[in-house]
PDB file of C-alpha atoms in Angstrom:
ATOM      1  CA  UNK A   1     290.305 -51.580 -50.169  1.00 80.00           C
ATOM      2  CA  UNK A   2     289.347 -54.933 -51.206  1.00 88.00           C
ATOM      3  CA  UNK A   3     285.675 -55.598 -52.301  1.00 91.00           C
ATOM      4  CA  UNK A   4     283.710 -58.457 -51.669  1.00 95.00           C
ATOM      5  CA  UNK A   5     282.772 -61.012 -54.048  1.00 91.00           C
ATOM      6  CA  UNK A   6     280.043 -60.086 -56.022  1.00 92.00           C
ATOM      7  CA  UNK A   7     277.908 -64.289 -55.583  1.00 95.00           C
ATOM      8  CA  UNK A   8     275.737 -64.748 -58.307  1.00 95.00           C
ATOM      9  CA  UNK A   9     271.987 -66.247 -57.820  1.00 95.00           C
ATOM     10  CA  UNK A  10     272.071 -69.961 -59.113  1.00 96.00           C
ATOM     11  CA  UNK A  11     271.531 -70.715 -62.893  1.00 95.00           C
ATOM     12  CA  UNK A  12     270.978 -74.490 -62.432  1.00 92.00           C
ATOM     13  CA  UNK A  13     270.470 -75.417 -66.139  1.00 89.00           C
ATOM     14  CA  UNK A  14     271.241 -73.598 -70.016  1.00 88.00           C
ATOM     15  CA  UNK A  15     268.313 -72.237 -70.903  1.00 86.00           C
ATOM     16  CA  UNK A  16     267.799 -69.875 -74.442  1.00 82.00           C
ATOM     17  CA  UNK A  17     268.416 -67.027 -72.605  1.00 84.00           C
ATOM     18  CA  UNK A  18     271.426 -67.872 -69.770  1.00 89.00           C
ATOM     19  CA  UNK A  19     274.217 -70.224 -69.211  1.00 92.00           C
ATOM     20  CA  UNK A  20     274.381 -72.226 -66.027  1.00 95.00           C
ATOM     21  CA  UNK A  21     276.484 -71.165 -63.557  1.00 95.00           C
ATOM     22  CA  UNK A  22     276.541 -73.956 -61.656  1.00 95.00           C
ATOM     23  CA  UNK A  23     279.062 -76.187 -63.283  1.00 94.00           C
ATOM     24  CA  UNK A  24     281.920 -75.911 -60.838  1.00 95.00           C
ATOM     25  CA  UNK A  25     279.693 -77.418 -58.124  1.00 97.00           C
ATOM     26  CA  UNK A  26     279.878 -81.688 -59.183  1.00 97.00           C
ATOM     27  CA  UNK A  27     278.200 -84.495 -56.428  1.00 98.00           C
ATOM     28  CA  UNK A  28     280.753 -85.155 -54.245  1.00 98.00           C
ATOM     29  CA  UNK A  29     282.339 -82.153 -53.591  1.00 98.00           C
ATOM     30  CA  UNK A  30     282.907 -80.421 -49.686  1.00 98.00           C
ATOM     31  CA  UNK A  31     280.154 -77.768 -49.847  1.00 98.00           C
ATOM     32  CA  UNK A  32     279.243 -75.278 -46.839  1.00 98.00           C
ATOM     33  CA  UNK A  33     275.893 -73.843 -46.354  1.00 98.00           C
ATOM     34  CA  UNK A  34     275.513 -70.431 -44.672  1.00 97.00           C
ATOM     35  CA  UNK A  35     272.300 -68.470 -43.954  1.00 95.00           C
ATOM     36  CA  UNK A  36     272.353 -65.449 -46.276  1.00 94.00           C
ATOM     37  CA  UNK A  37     271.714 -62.389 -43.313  1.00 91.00           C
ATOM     38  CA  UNK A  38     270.192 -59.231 -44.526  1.00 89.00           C
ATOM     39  CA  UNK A  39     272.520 -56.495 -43.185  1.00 91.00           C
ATOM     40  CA  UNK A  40     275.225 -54.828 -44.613  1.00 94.00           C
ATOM     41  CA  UNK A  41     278.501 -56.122 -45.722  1.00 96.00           C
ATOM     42  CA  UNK A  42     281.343 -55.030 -43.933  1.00 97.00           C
ATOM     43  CA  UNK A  43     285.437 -55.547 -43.519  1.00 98.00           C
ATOM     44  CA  UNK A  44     288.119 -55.030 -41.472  1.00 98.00           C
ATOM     45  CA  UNK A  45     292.089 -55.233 -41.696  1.00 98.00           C
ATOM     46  CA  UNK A  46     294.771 -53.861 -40.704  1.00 97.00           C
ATOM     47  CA  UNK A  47     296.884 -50.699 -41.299  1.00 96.00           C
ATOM     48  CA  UNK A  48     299.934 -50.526 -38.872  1.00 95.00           C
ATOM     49  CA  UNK A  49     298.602 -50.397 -35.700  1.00 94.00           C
ATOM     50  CA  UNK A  50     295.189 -49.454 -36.800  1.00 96.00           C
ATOM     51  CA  UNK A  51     292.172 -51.322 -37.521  1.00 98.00           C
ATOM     52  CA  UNK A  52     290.697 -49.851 -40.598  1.00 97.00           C
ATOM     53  CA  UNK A  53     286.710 -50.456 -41.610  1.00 98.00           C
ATOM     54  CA  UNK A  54     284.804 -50.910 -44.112  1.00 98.00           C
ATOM     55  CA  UNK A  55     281.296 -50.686 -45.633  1.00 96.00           C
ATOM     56  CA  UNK A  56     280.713 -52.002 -49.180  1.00 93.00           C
ATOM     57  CA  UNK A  57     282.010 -49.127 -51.262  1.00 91.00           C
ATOM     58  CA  UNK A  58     283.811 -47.043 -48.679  1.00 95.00           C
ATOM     59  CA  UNK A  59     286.576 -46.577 -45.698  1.00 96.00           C
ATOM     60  CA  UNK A  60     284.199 -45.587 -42.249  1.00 96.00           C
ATOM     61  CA  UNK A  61     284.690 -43.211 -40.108  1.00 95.00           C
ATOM     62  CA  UNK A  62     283.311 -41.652 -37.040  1.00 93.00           C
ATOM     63  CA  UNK A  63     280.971 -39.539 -39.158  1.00 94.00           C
ATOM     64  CA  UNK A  64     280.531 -42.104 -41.590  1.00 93.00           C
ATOM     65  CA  UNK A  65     280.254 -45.113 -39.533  1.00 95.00           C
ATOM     66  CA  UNK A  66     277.656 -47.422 -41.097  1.00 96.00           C
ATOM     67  CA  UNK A  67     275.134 -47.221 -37.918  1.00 95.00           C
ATOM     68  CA  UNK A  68     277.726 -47.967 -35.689  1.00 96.00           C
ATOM     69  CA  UNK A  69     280.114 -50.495 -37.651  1.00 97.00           C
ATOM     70  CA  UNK A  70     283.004 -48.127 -37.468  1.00 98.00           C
ATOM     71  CA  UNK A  71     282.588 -47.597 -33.352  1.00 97.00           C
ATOM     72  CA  UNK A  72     282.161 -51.544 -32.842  1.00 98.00           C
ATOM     73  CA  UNK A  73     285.590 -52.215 -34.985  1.00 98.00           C
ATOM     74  CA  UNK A  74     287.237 -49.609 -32.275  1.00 97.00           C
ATOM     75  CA  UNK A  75     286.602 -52.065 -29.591  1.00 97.00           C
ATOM     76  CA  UNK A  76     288.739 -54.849 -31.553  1.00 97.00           C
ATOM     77  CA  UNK A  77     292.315 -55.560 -30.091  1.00 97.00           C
ATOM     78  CA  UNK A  78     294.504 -54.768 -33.035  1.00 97.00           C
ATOM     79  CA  UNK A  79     296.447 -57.334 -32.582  1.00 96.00           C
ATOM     80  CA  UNK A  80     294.262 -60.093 -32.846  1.00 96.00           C
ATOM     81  CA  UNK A  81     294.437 -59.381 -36.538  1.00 97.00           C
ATOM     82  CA  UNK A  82     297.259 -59.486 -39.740  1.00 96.00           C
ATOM     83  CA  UNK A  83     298.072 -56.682 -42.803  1.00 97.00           C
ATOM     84  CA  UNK A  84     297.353 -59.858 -45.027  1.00 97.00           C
ATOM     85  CA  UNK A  85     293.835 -60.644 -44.122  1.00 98.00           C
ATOM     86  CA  UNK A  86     290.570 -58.750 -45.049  1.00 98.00           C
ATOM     87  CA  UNK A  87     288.203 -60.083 -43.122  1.00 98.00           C
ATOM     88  CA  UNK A  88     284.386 -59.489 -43.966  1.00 98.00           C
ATOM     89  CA  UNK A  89     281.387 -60.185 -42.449  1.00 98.00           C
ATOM     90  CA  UNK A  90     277.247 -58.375 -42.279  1.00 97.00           C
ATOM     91  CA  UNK A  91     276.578 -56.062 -39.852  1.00 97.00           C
ATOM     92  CA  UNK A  92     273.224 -56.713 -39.289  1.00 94.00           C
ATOM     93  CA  UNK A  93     271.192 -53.503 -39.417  1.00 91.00           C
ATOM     94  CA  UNK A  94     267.429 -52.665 -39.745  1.00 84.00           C
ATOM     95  CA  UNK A  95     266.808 -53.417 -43.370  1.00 79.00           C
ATOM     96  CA  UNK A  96     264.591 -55.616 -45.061  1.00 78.00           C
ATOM     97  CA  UNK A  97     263.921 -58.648 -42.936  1.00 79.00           C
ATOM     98  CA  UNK A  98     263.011 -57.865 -39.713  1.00 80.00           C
ATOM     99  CA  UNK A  99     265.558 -59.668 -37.224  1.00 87.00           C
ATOM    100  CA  UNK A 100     265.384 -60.582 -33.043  1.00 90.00           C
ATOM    101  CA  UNK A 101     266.582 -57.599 -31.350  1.00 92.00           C
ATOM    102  CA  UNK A 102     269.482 -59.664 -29.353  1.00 93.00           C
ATOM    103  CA  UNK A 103     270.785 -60.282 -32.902  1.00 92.00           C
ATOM    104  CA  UNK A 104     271.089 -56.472 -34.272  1.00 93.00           C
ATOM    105  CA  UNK A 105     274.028 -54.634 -34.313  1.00 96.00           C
ATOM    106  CA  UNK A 106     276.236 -56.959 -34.316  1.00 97.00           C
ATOM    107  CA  UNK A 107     279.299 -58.809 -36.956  1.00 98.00           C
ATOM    108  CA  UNK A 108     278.427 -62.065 -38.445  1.00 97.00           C
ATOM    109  CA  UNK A 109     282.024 -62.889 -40.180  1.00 98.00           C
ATOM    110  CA  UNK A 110     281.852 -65.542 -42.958  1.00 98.00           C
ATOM    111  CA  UNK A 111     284.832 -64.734 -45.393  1.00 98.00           C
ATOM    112  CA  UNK A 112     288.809 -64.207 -44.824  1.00 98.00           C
ATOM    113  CA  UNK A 113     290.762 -63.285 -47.787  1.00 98.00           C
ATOM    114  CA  UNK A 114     294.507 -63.348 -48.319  1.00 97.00           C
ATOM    115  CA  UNK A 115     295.753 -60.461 -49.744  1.00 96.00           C
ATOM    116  CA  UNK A 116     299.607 -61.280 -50.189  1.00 97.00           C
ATOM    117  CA  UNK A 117     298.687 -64.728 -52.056  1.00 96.00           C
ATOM    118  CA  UNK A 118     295.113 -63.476 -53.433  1.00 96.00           C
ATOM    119  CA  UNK A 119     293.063 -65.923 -52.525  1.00 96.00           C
ATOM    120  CA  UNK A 120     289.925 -66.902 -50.265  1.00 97.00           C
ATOM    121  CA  UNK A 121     290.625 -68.872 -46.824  1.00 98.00           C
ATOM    122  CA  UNK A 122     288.617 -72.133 -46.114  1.00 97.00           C
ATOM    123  CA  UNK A 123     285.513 -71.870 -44.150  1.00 97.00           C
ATOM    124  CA  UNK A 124     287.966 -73.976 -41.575  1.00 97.00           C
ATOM    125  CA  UNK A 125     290.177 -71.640 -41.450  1.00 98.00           C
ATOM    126  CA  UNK A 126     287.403 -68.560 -41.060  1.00 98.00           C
ATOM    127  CA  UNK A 127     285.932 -70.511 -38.185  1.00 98.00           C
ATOM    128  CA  UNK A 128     288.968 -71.292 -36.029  1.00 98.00           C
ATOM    129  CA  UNK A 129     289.993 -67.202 -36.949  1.00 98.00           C
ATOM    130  CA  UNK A 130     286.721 -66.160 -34.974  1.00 98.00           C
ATOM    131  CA  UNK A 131     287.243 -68.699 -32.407  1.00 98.00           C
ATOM    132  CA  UNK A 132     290.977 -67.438 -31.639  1.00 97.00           C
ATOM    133  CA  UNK A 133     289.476 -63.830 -31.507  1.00 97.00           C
ATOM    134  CA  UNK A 134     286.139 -63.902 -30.064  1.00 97.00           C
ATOM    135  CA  UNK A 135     283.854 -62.539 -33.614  1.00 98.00           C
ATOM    136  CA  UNK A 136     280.898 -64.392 -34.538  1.00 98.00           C
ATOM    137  CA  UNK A 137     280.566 -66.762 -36.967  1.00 98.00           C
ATOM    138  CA  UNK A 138     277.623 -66.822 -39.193  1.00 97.00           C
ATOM    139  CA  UNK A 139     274.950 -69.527 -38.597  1.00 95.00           C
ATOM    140  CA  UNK A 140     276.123 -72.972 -40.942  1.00 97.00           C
ATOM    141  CA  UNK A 141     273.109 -74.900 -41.791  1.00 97.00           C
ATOM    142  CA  UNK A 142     275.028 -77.883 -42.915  1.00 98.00           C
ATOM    143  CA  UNK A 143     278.766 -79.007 -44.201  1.00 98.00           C
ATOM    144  CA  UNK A 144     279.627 -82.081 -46.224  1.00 98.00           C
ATOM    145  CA  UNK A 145     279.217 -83.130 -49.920  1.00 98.00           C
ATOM    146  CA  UNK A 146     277.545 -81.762 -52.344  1.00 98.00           C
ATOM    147  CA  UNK A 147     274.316 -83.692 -53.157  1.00 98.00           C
ATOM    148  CA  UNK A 148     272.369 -81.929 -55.046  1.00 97.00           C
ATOM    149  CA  UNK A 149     270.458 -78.192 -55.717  1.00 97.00           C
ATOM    150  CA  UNK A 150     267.065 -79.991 -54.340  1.00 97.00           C
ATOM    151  CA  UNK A 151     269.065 -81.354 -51.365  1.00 98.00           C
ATOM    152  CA  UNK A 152     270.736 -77.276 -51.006  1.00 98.00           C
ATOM    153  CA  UNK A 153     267.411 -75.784 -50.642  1.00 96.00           C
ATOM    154  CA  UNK A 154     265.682 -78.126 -48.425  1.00 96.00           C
ATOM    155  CA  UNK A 155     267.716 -75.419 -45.603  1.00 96.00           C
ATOM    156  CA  UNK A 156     266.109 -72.428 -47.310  1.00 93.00           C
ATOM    157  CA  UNK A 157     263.414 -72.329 -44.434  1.00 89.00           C
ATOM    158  CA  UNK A 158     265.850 -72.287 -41.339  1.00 85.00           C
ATOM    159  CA  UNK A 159     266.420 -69.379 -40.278  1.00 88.00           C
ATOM    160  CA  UNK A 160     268.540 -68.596 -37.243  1.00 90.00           C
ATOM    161  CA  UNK A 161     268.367 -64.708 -36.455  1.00 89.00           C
ATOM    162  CA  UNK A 162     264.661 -64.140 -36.657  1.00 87.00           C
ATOM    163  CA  UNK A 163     261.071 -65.319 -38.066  1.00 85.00           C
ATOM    164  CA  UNK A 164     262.751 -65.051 -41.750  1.00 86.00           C
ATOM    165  CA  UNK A 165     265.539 -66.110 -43.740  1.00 88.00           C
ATOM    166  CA  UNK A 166     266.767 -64.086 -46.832  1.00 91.00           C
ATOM    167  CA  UNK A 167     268.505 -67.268 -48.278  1.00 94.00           C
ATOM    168  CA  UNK A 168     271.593 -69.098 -48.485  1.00 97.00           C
ATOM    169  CA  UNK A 169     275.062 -68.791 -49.550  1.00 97.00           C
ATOM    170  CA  UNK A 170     277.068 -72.520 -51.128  1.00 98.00           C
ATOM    171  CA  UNK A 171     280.493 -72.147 -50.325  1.00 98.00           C
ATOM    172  CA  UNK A 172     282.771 -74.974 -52.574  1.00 98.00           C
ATOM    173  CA  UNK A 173     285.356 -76.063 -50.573  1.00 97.00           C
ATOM    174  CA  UNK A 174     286.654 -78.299 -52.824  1.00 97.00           C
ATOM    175  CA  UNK A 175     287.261 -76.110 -55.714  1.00 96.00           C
ATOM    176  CA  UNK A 176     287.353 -72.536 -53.501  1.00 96.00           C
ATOM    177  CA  UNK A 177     289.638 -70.305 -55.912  1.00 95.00           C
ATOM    178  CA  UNK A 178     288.796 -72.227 -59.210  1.00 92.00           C
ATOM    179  CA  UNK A 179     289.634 -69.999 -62.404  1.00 89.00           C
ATOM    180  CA  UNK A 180     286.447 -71.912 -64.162  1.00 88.00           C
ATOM    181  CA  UNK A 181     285.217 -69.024 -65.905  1.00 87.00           C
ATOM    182  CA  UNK A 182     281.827 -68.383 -65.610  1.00 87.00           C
ATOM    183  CA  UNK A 183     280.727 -71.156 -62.883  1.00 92.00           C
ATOM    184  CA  UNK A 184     282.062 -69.162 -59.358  1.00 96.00           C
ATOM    185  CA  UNK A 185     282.758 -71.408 -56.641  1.00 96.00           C
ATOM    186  CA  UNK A 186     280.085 -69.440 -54.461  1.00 97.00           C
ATOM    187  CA  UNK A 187     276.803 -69.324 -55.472  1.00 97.00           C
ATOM    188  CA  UNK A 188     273.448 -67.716 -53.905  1.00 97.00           C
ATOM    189  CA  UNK A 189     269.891 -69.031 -53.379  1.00 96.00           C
ATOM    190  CA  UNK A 190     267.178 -65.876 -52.582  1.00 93.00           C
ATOM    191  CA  UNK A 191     264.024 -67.202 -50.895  1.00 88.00           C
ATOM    192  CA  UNK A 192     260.775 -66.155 -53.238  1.00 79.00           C
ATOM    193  CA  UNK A 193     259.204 -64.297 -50.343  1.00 67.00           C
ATOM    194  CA  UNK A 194     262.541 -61.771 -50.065  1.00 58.00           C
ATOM    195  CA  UNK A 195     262.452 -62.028 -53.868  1.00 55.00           C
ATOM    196  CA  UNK A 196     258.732 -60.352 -53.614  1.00 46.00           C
ATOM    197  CA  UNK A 197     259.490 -57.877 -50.419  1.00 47.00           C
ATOM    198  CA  UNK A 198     262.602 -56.244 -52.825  1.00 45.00           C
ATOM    199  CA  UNK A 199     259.920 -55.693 -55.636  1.00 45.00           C
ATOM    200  CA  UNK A 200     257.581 -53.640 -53.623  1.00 44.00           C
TER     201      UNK A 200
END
């Protein structure tokens, strides 16, 4: 079972106490924006014939089925997918923000990864994947080079599944797979107001 990436929060600058994290991320490079969704992570891929899911941590099943993950994945045509690819995505389930009820229960896919050649597939690739097989792709708020962190979080406030928005994810194209230790080529910005809703 593969796990999914574990993206860090943003460290823009060195401070005394942490080391930026942001270093792999230079003006000019192809960035994606993606609105960070509040469910549950979840992954699929294939066994044989057999479509096995995922949660974070575990394999589902019909007893353990991650409030209904494991039934939807039973509706997928096995062969729309390949042994190679794990293919993750949120399951969007009652948690913290509160989401439009059309929206629930339902897969928001926004990573493919290769698990012959061990690497993560382009957002281009991801997208034309869920076109091909009729999954959802999760809501892009923009695509195109990397300006700045100001420029990043001017999207921070547009959310697409409901009244709230937990965040957003920066995908590098450019440099997805980079080996530069300690600066990932995904990074994470949490909106304050999520920030303060986790606390309490």
């Amino acid at each position: 079972m593969k796990h999914y990436l574990d993206i860090q929060a943003i460290i823009e600058n060195d401070t005394d106490l942490k080391r930026s994290n942001a270093k792999c991320f230079e003006v000019g490079d192809i960035i994606q924006i993606t609105e960070k969704v509040d469910g549950s992570n979840a992954s699929v891929q294939k066994e044989g014939e057999t479509l096995m899911a995922y949660s974070r941590k575990q394999s589902l099943d019909e007893f353990n089925h991650l409030d209904g993950f494991y039934n939807y994945v039973q509706t997928l045509n096995p062969a729309d997918f390949d042994e190679r690819y794990v293919v993750f995505g949120e399951w969007l389930r009652k948690n913290k923000i509160v989401y439009e009820k059309e929206n629930m229960h339902k897969w928001y896919v926004f990573d493919i990864f290769d698990a012959v050649d061990e690497q993560w597939m382009t957002q281009d690739f991801v997208r034309q994947f869920c076109a091909d097989h009729g999954l959802i792709y999760v809501n892009v708020l923009y695509e195109g080079p990397f300006i700045s962190w100001d420029h990043c979080r001017t999207f921070m406030n547009s959310p697409h599944y409901g009244e709230r928005q937990e965040g957003i994810v920066i995908k590098n194209q450019t440099k997805i797979n980079s080996t530069m230790k300690g600066n990932p080529f995904y990074l994470k910005i949490v909106n304050d107001s999520f920030k303060e809703t986790m606390k309490m």
